[in-house]
PDB file of C-alpha atoms in Angstrom:
ATOM      1  CA  UNK B   1     -37.580  27.722 -17.176  1.00 48.00           C
ATOM      2  CA  UNK B   2     -34.170  28.038 -18.836  1.00 47.00           C
ATOM      3  CA  UNK B   3     -32.858  29.996 -15.850  1.00 50.00           C
ATOM      4  CA  UNK B   4     -33.820  27.288 -13.295  1.00 50.00           C
ATOM      5  CA  UNK B   5     -32.509  24.553 -15.595  1.00 51.00           C
ATOM      6  CA  UNK B   6     -29.194  26.391 -15.862  1.00 50.00           C
ATOM      7  CA  UNK B   7     -29.022  26.759 -12.092  1.00 58.00           C
ATOM      8  CA  UNK B   8     -29.635  23.029 -11.595  1.00 52.00           C
ATOM      9  CA  UNK B   9     -26.953  22.282 -14.161  1.00 54.00           C
ATOM     10  CA  UNK B  10     -24.475  24.584 -12.387  1.00 54.00           C
ATOM     11  CA  UNK B  11     -25.400  23.014  -9.053  1.00 48.00           C
ATOM     12  CA  UNK B  12     -24.852  19.490 -10.415  1.00 44.00           C
ATOM     13  CA  UNK B  13     -21.523  20.515 -11.929  1.00 45.00           C
ATOM     14  CA  UNK B  14     -20.377  22.166  -8.691  1.00 44.00           C
ATOM     15  CA  UNK B  15     -21.444  19.137  -6.646  1.00 40.00           C
ATOM     16  CA  UNK B  16     -19.519  16.841  -9.029  1.00 46.00           C
ATOM     17  CA  UNK B  17     -16.369  18.953  -8.704  1.00 41.00           C
ATOM     18  CA  UNK B  18     -16.569  18.975  -4.891  1.00 43.00           C
ATOM     19  CA  UNK B  19     -17.198  15.215  -4.758  1.00 42.00           C
ATOM     20  CA  UNK B  20     -14.294  14.484  -7.133  1.00 45.00           C
ATOM     21  CA  UNK B  21     -11.963  16.702  -5.108  1.00 44.00           C
ATOM     22  CA  UNK B  22     -13.001  14.952  -1.888  1.00 42.00           C
ATOM     23  CA  UNK B  23     -12.346  11.502  -3.370  1.00 39.00           C
ATOM     24  CA  UNK B  24      -8.954  12.650  -4.663  1.00 44.00           C
ATOM     25  CA  UNK B  25      -8.029  13.997  -1.210  1.00 44.00           C
ATOM     26  CA  UNK B  26      -8.994  10.734   0.493  1.00 40.00           C
ATOM     27  CA  UNK B  27      -7.015   8.709  -2.062  1.00 40.00           C
ATOM     28  CA  UNK B  28      -4.018  11.034  -1.729  1.00 43.00           C
ATOM     29  CA  UNK B  29      -4.111  10.740   2.072  1.00 48.00           C
ATOM     30  CA  UNK B  30      -4.065   6.933   1.858  1.00 46.00           C
ATOM     31  CA  UNK B  31      -1.294   6.826  -0.721  1.00 55.00           C
ATOM     32  CA  UNK B  32       0.998   9.154   1.233  1.00 73.00           C
ATOM     33  CA  UNK B  33       1.045   6.948   4.326  1.00 90.00           C
ATOM     34  CA  UNK B  34       4.487   5.427   4.095  1.00 97.00           C
ATOM     35  CA  UNK B  35       5.640   2.297   5.921  1.00 98.00           C
ATOM     36  CA  UNK B  36       8.000   3.750   8.523  1.00 98.00           C
ATOM     37  CA  UNK B  37      10.248   2.764  11.414  1.00 99.00           C
ATOM     38  CA  UNK B  38      10.824   4.905  14.512  1.00 98.00           C
ATOM     39  CA  UNK B  39      13.040   4.496  17.553  1.00 98.00           C
ATOM     40  CA  UNK B  40      13.635   6.119  20.915  1.00 98.00           C
ATOM     41  CA  UNK B  41      16.925   7.205  19.249  1.00 97.00           C
ATOM     42  CA  UNK B  42      16.610   9.662  16.346  1.00 97.00           C
ATOM     43  CA  UNK B  43      17.444   8.532  12.813  1.00 97.00           C
ATOM     44  CA  UNK B  44      21.088   9.340  11.950  1.00 97.00           C
ATOM     45  CA  UNK B  45      21.940  10.031  15.600  1.00 97.00           C
ATOM     46  CA  UNK B  46      24.689   8.305  17.573  1.00 96.00           C
ATOM     47  CA  UNK B  47      24.210   5.355  19.890  1.00 97.00           C
ATOM     48  CA  UNK B  48      24.778   6.490  23.497  1.00 97.00           C
ATOM     49  CA  UNK B  49      27.841   4.753  25.051  1.00 95.00           C
ATOM     50  CA  UNK B  50      25.696   2.524  27.282  1.00 96.00           C
ATOM     51  CA  UNK B  51      24.099   0.972  24.159  1.00 97.00           C
ATOM     52  CA  UNK B  52      27.489  -0.422  23.050  1.00 96.00           C
ATOM     53  CA  UNK B  53      28.328  -4.110  23.369  1.00 95.00           C
ATOM     54  CA  UNK B  54      30.524  -5.308  26.236  1.00 93.00           C
ATOM     55  CA  UNK B  55      33.160  -7.185  24.175  1.00 91.00           C
ATOM     56  CA  UNK B  56      35.946  -6.461  21.666  1.00 88.00           C
ATOM     57  CA  UNK B  57      37.184  -3.519  23.731  1.00 90.00           C
ATOM     58  CA  UNK B  58      33.775  -1.896  24.242  1.00 93.00           C
ATOM     59  CA  UNK B  59      32.310  -1.487  27.715  1.00 92.00           C
ATOM     60  CA  UNK B  60      28.632  -0.744  27.201  1.00 95.00           C
ATOM     61  CA  UNK B  61      25.554  -2.505  28.567  1.00 97.00           C
ATOM     62  CA  UNK B  62      24.487  -4.021  25.197  1.00 96.00           C
ATOM     63  CA  UNK B  63      21.171  -2.161  24.974  1.00 97.00           C
ATOM     64  CA  UNK B  64      18.891  -2.316  21.941  1.00 97.00           C
ATOM     65  CA  UNK B  65      16.737   0.746  21.230  1.00 98.00           C
ATOM     66  CA  UNK B  66      12.949   0.549  21.235  1.00 98.00           C
ATOM     67  CA  UNK B  67      11.602   0.158  17.696  1.00 98.00           C
ATOM     68  CA  UNK B  68       8.074   0.856  16.416  1.00 99.00           C
ATOM     69  CA  UNK B  69       6.635   0.708  12.907  1.00 99.00           C
ATOM     70  CA  UNK B  70       3.442   1.956  11.291  1.00 98.00           C
ATOM     71  CA  UNK B  71       1.533   2.091   7.995  1.00 98.00           C
ATOM     72  CA  UNK B  72       2.384  -1.507   7.148  1.00 98.00           C
ATOM     73  CA  UNK B  73       1.710  -2.802   3.629  1.00 98.00           C
ATOM     74  CA  UNK B  74      -1.621  -4.524   2.986  1.00 98.00           C
ATOM     75  CA  UNK B  75      -1.374  -8.298   3.212  1.00 98.00           C
ATOM     76  CA  UNK B  76       1.396  -8.321   5.831  1.00 99.00           C
ATOM     77  CA  UNK B  77       1.396 -11.651   7.700  1.00 99.00           C
ATOM     78  CA  UNK B  78       4.607 -11.267   9.722  1.00 99.00           C
ATOM     79  CA  UNK B  79       7.681  -9.102  10.212  1.00 99.00           C
ATOM     80  CA  UNK B  80      11.419  -9.522  10.492  1.00 99.00           C
ATOM     81  CA  UNK B  81      13.817  -7.024  12.068  1.00 99.00           C
ATOM     82  CA  UNK B  82      17.520  -6.832  11.257  1.00 98.00           C
ATOM     83  CA  UNK B  83      20.490  -4.795  12.454  1.00 98.00           C
ATOM     84  CA  UNK B  84      23.359  -4.565   9.982  1.00 98.00           C
ATOM     85  CA  UNK B  85      26.731  -2.804  10.262  1.00 97.00           C
ATOM     86  CA  UNK B  86      27.519  -1.997   6.652  1.00 94.00           C
ATOM     87  CA  UNK B  87      30.941  -0.567   7.575  1.00 94.00           C
ATOM     88  CA  UNK B  88      32.321  -3.608   9.440  1.00 92.00           C
ATOM     89  CA  UNK B  89      35.814  -4.497   8.178  1.00 92.00           C
ATOM     90  CA  UNK B  90      34.778  -7.938   6.925  1.00 93.00           C
ATOM     91  CA  UNK B  91      34.227  -7.325   3.226  1.00 89.00           C
ATOM     92  CA  UNK B  92      30.541  -8.118   3.715  1.00 91.00           C
ATOM     93  CA  UNK B  93      29.393  -6.076   6.716  1.00 94.00           C
ATOM     94  CA  UNK B  94      28.176  -7.627   9.960  1.00 96.00           C
ATOM     95  CA  UNK B  95      24.719  -8.783  11.093  1.00 97.00           C
ATOM     96  CA  UNK B  96      24.199  -7.803  14.758  1.00 97.00           C
ATOM     97  CA  UNK B  97      20.585  -8.976  15.021  1.00 97.00           C
ATOM     98  CA  UNK B  98      18.168 -11.012  12.932  1.00 98.00           C
ATOM     99  CA  UNK B  99      14.636 -11.644  14.266  1.00 98.00           C
ATOM    100  CA  UNK B 100      11.882 -13.188  12.150  1.00 98.00           C
ATOM    101  CA  UNK B 101       8.346 -14.638  12.451  1.00 98.00           C
ATOM    102  CA  UNK B 102       7.244 -11.570  14.419  1.00 99.00           C
ATOM    103  CA  UNK B 103       3.412 -11.816  14.360  1.00 99.00           C
ATOM    104  CA  UNK B 104       1.530  -9.375  12.121  1.00 99.00           C
ATOM    105  CA  UNK B 105      -0.339  -7.773  15.043  1.00 98.00           C
ATOM    106  CA  UNK B 106       2.964  -6.700  16.654  1.00 99.00           C
ATOM    107  CA  UNK B 107       4.217  -3.204  15.840  1.00 98.00           C
ATOM    108  CA  UNK B 108       7.045  -2.738  18.357  1.00 98.00           C
ATOM    109  CA  UNK B 109      10.163  -4.329  19.753  1.00 98.00           C
ATOM    110  CA  UNK B 110      10.625  -3.111  23.312  1.00 96.00           C
ATOM    111  CA  UNK B 111      14.420  -3.053  23.219  1.00 96.00           C
ATOM    112  CA  UNK B 112      16.488  -3.183  26.382  1.00 96.00           C
ATOM    113  CA  UNK B 113      19.536  -4.986  27.749  1.00 96.00           C
ATOM    114  CA  UNK B 114      20.669  -7.829  25.470  1.00 95.00           C
ATOM    115  CA  UNK B 115      17.924  -6.835  23.051  1.00 95.00           C
ATOM    116  CA  UNK B 116      15.021  -7.063  25.469  1.00 95.00           C
ATOM    117  CA  UNK B 117      12.140  -9.537  25.464  1.00 96.00           C
ATOM    118  CA  UNK B 118      10.871 -10.630  22.055  1.00 97.00           C
ATOM    119  CA  UNK B 119       7.172 -11.011  21.190  1.00 98.00           C
ATOM    120  CA  UNK B 120       5.709 -14.505  21.504  1.00 97.00           C
ATOM    121  CA  UNK B 121       6.418 -16.541  18.359  1.00 97.00           C
ATOM    122  CA  UNK B 122       9.365 -14.427  17.204  1.00 98.00           C
ATOM    123  CA  UNK B 123      12.575 -16.313  16.418  1.00 97.00           C
ATOM    124  CA  UNK B 124      16.099 -14.985  16.750  1.00 95.00           C
ATOM    125  CA  UNK B 125      18.397 -16.270  13.996  1.00 95.00           C
ATOM    126  CA  UNK B 126      22.146 -16.549  14.278  1.00 95.00           C
ATOM    127  CA  UNK B 127      24.134 -13.363  13.875  1.00 95.00           C
ATOM    128  CA  UNK B 128      27.536 -13.094  12.246  1.00 95.00           C
ATOM    129  CA  UNK B 129      28.979 -14.213  15.590  1.00 93.00           C
ATOM    130  CA  UNK B 130      27.497 -17.636  14.821  1.00 94.00           C
ATOM    131  CA  UNK B 131      24.889 -17.559  17.575  1.00 93.00           C
ATOM    132  CA  UNK B 132      21.490 -15.954  18.115  1.00 95.00           C
ATOM    133  CA  UNK B 133      21.078 -12.810  20.138  1.00 94.00           C
ATOM    134  CA  UNK B 134      21.565  -9.084  20.019  1.00 96.00           C
ATOM    135  CA  UNK B 135      25.071  -7.688  19.817  1.00 96.00           C
ATOM    136  CA  UNK B 136      25.236  -3.926  20.173  1.00 96.00           C
ATOM    137  CA  UNK B 137      27.621  -1.684  18.282  1.00 97.00           C
ATOM    138  CA  UNK B 138      31.358  -1.870  18.841  1.00 94.00           C
ATOM    139  CA  UNK B 139      33.191  -0.362  15.872  1.00 93.00           C
ATOM    140  CA  UNK B 140      36.982  -0.576  15.622  1.00 88.00           C
ATOM    141  CA  UNK B 141      38.832   2.328  17.217  1.00 88.00           C
ATOM    142  CA  UNK B 142      39.041   5.492  15.157  1.00 88.00           C
ATOM    143  CA  UNK B 143      36.173   4.753  12.749  1.00 90.00           C
ATOM    144  CA  UNK B 144      32.517   5.727  12.680  1.00 95.00           C
ATOM    145  CA  UNK B 145      30.131   2.990  11.538  1.00 97.00           C
ATOM    146  CA  UNK B 146      26.566   3.139  10.240  1.00 97.00           C
ATOM    147  CA  UNK B 147      24.195   0.589  11.762  1.00 98.00           C
ATOM    148  CA  UNK B 148      20.991   0.042   9.791  1.00 98.00           C
ATOM    149  CA  UNK B 149      17.849  -1.189  11.543  1.00 99.00           C
ATOM    150  CA  UNK B 150      15.276  -2.529   9.075  1.00 99.00           C
ATOM    151  CA  UNK B 151      11.772  -3.892   9.605  1.00 99.00           C
ATOM    152  CA  UNK B 152      10.621  -6.159   6.769  1.00 99.00           C
ATOM    153  CA  UNK B 153       6.885  -6.709   6.142  1.00 99.00           C
ATOM    154  CA  UNK B 154       6.392 -10.258   4.843  1.00 99.00           C
ATOM    155  CA  UNK B 155       3.642 -12.097   2.964  1.00 99.00           C
ATOM    156  CA  UNK B 156       3.971 -15.291   5.062  1.00 99.00           C
ATOM    157  CA  UNK B 157       3.287 -15.895   8.755  1.00 99.00           C
ATOM    158  CA  UNK B 158       6.416 -18.014   9.134  1.00 98.00           C
ATOM    159  CA  UNK B 159       9.602 -18.293   7.114  1.00 98.00           C
ATOM    160  CA  UNK B 160      10.355 -21.881   5.993  1.00 97.00           C
ATOM    161  CA  UNK B 161      13.658 -22.117   7.870  1.00 95.00           C
ATOM    162  CA  UNK B 162      14.987 -23.721  11.037  1.00 89.00           C
ATOM    163  CA  UNK B 163      16.120 -21.961  14.189  1.00 88.00           C
ATOM    164  CA  UNK B 164      19.832 -21.311  14.032  1.00 87.00           C
ATOM    165  CA  UNK B 165      19.752 -20.294  10.371  1.00 94.00           C
ATOM    166  CA  UNK B 166      22.446 -17.957   9.103  1.00 95.00           C
ATOM    167  CA  UNK B 167      21.712 -14.304   8.336  1.00 96.00           C
ATOM    168  CA  UNK B 168      22.317 -15.071   4.643  1.00 95.00           C
ATOM    169  CA  UNK B 169      19.622 -17.771   4.569  1.00 97.00           C
ATOM    170  CA  UNK B 170      17.154 -15.546   6.417  1.00 98.00           C
ATOM    171  CA  UNK B 171      17.975 -12.745   3.967  1.00 97.00           C
ATOM    172  CA  UNK B 172      17.282 -15.064   1.018  1.00 98.00           C
ATOM    173  CA  UNK B 173      13.749 -15.696   2.295  1.00 98.00           C
ATOM    174  CA  UNK B 174      13.219 -12.054   3.251  1.00 98.00           C
ATOM    175  CA  UNK B 175      13.822 -11.084  -0.378  1.00 97.00           C
ATOM    176  CA  UNK B 176      11.353 -13.739  -1.577  1.00 98.00           C
ATOM    177  CA  UNK B 177       8.561 -12.717   0.809  1.00 99.00           C
ATOM    178  CA  UNK B 178       9.045  -8.977   1.358  1.00 98.00           C
ATOM    179  CA  UNK B 179       6.052  -6.694   0.794  1.00 99.00           C
ATOM    180  CA  UNK B 180       7.934  -3.644   2.004  1.00 98.00           C
ATOM    181  CA  UNK B 181      10.666  -2.442   4.326  1.00 98.00           C
ATOM    182  CA  UNK B 182      11.407   0.569   6.484  1.00 99.00           C
ATOM    183  CA  UNK B 183      14.819   1.501   7.870  1.00 99.00           C
ATOM    184  CA  UNK B 184      16.642   3.908  10.111  1.00 98.00           C
ATOM    185  CA  UNK B 185      20.358   4.388  10.636  1.00 98.00           C
ATOM    186  CA  UNK B 186      22.219   4.889  13.899  1.00 98.00           C
ATOM    187  CA  UNK B 187      25.900   5.777  14.161  1.00 97.00           C
ATOM    188  CA  UNK B 188      28.620   4.497  16.488  1.00 96.00           C
ATOM    189  CA  UNK B 189      32.214   5.608  16.911  1.00 91.00           C
ATOM    190  CA  UNK B 190      34.788   6.674  16.561  1.00 85.00           C
ATOM    191  CA  UNK B 191      35.744   5.518  20.018  1.00 77.00           C
TER     192      UNK B 191
END
């Protein structure tokens, strides 16, 4: 009787250990899924020359890369995507693209000439050129610049701003409503 009771006790203990380990593995798998951004261009690689803008001495085709994101934070109701040149000689960098109110079910921007077609409902804010659109890289001669693409997961379906807003105003609301962000950096120059 003691022997069978001991066996049942060992069996129960072993079953508890296996079950606990399984739960821990499932929880670990879910917690290691990180909000991430990918592109058809590798992170920390250089923009090909054809991706460059066609102004300010550059002669590219103004092509935006394809962007895709995954493992979005729970509660995401919309996205924004920004392209920022942190090395621009302005004292405050340069915003090359600002898109917001991208619906929550969207997980890609197709890219293409002049930025490509945006998803329905998405709004393009003004850039630092004072108008909406996509403006590809065109660093000053002799200098390499880092261009940071960021996708922002937001807790609202629409930002409370008008079309034609400045990048600074969009950024203000991104900070207020951000659930998470994922970035990648692409390089341009020296040319």
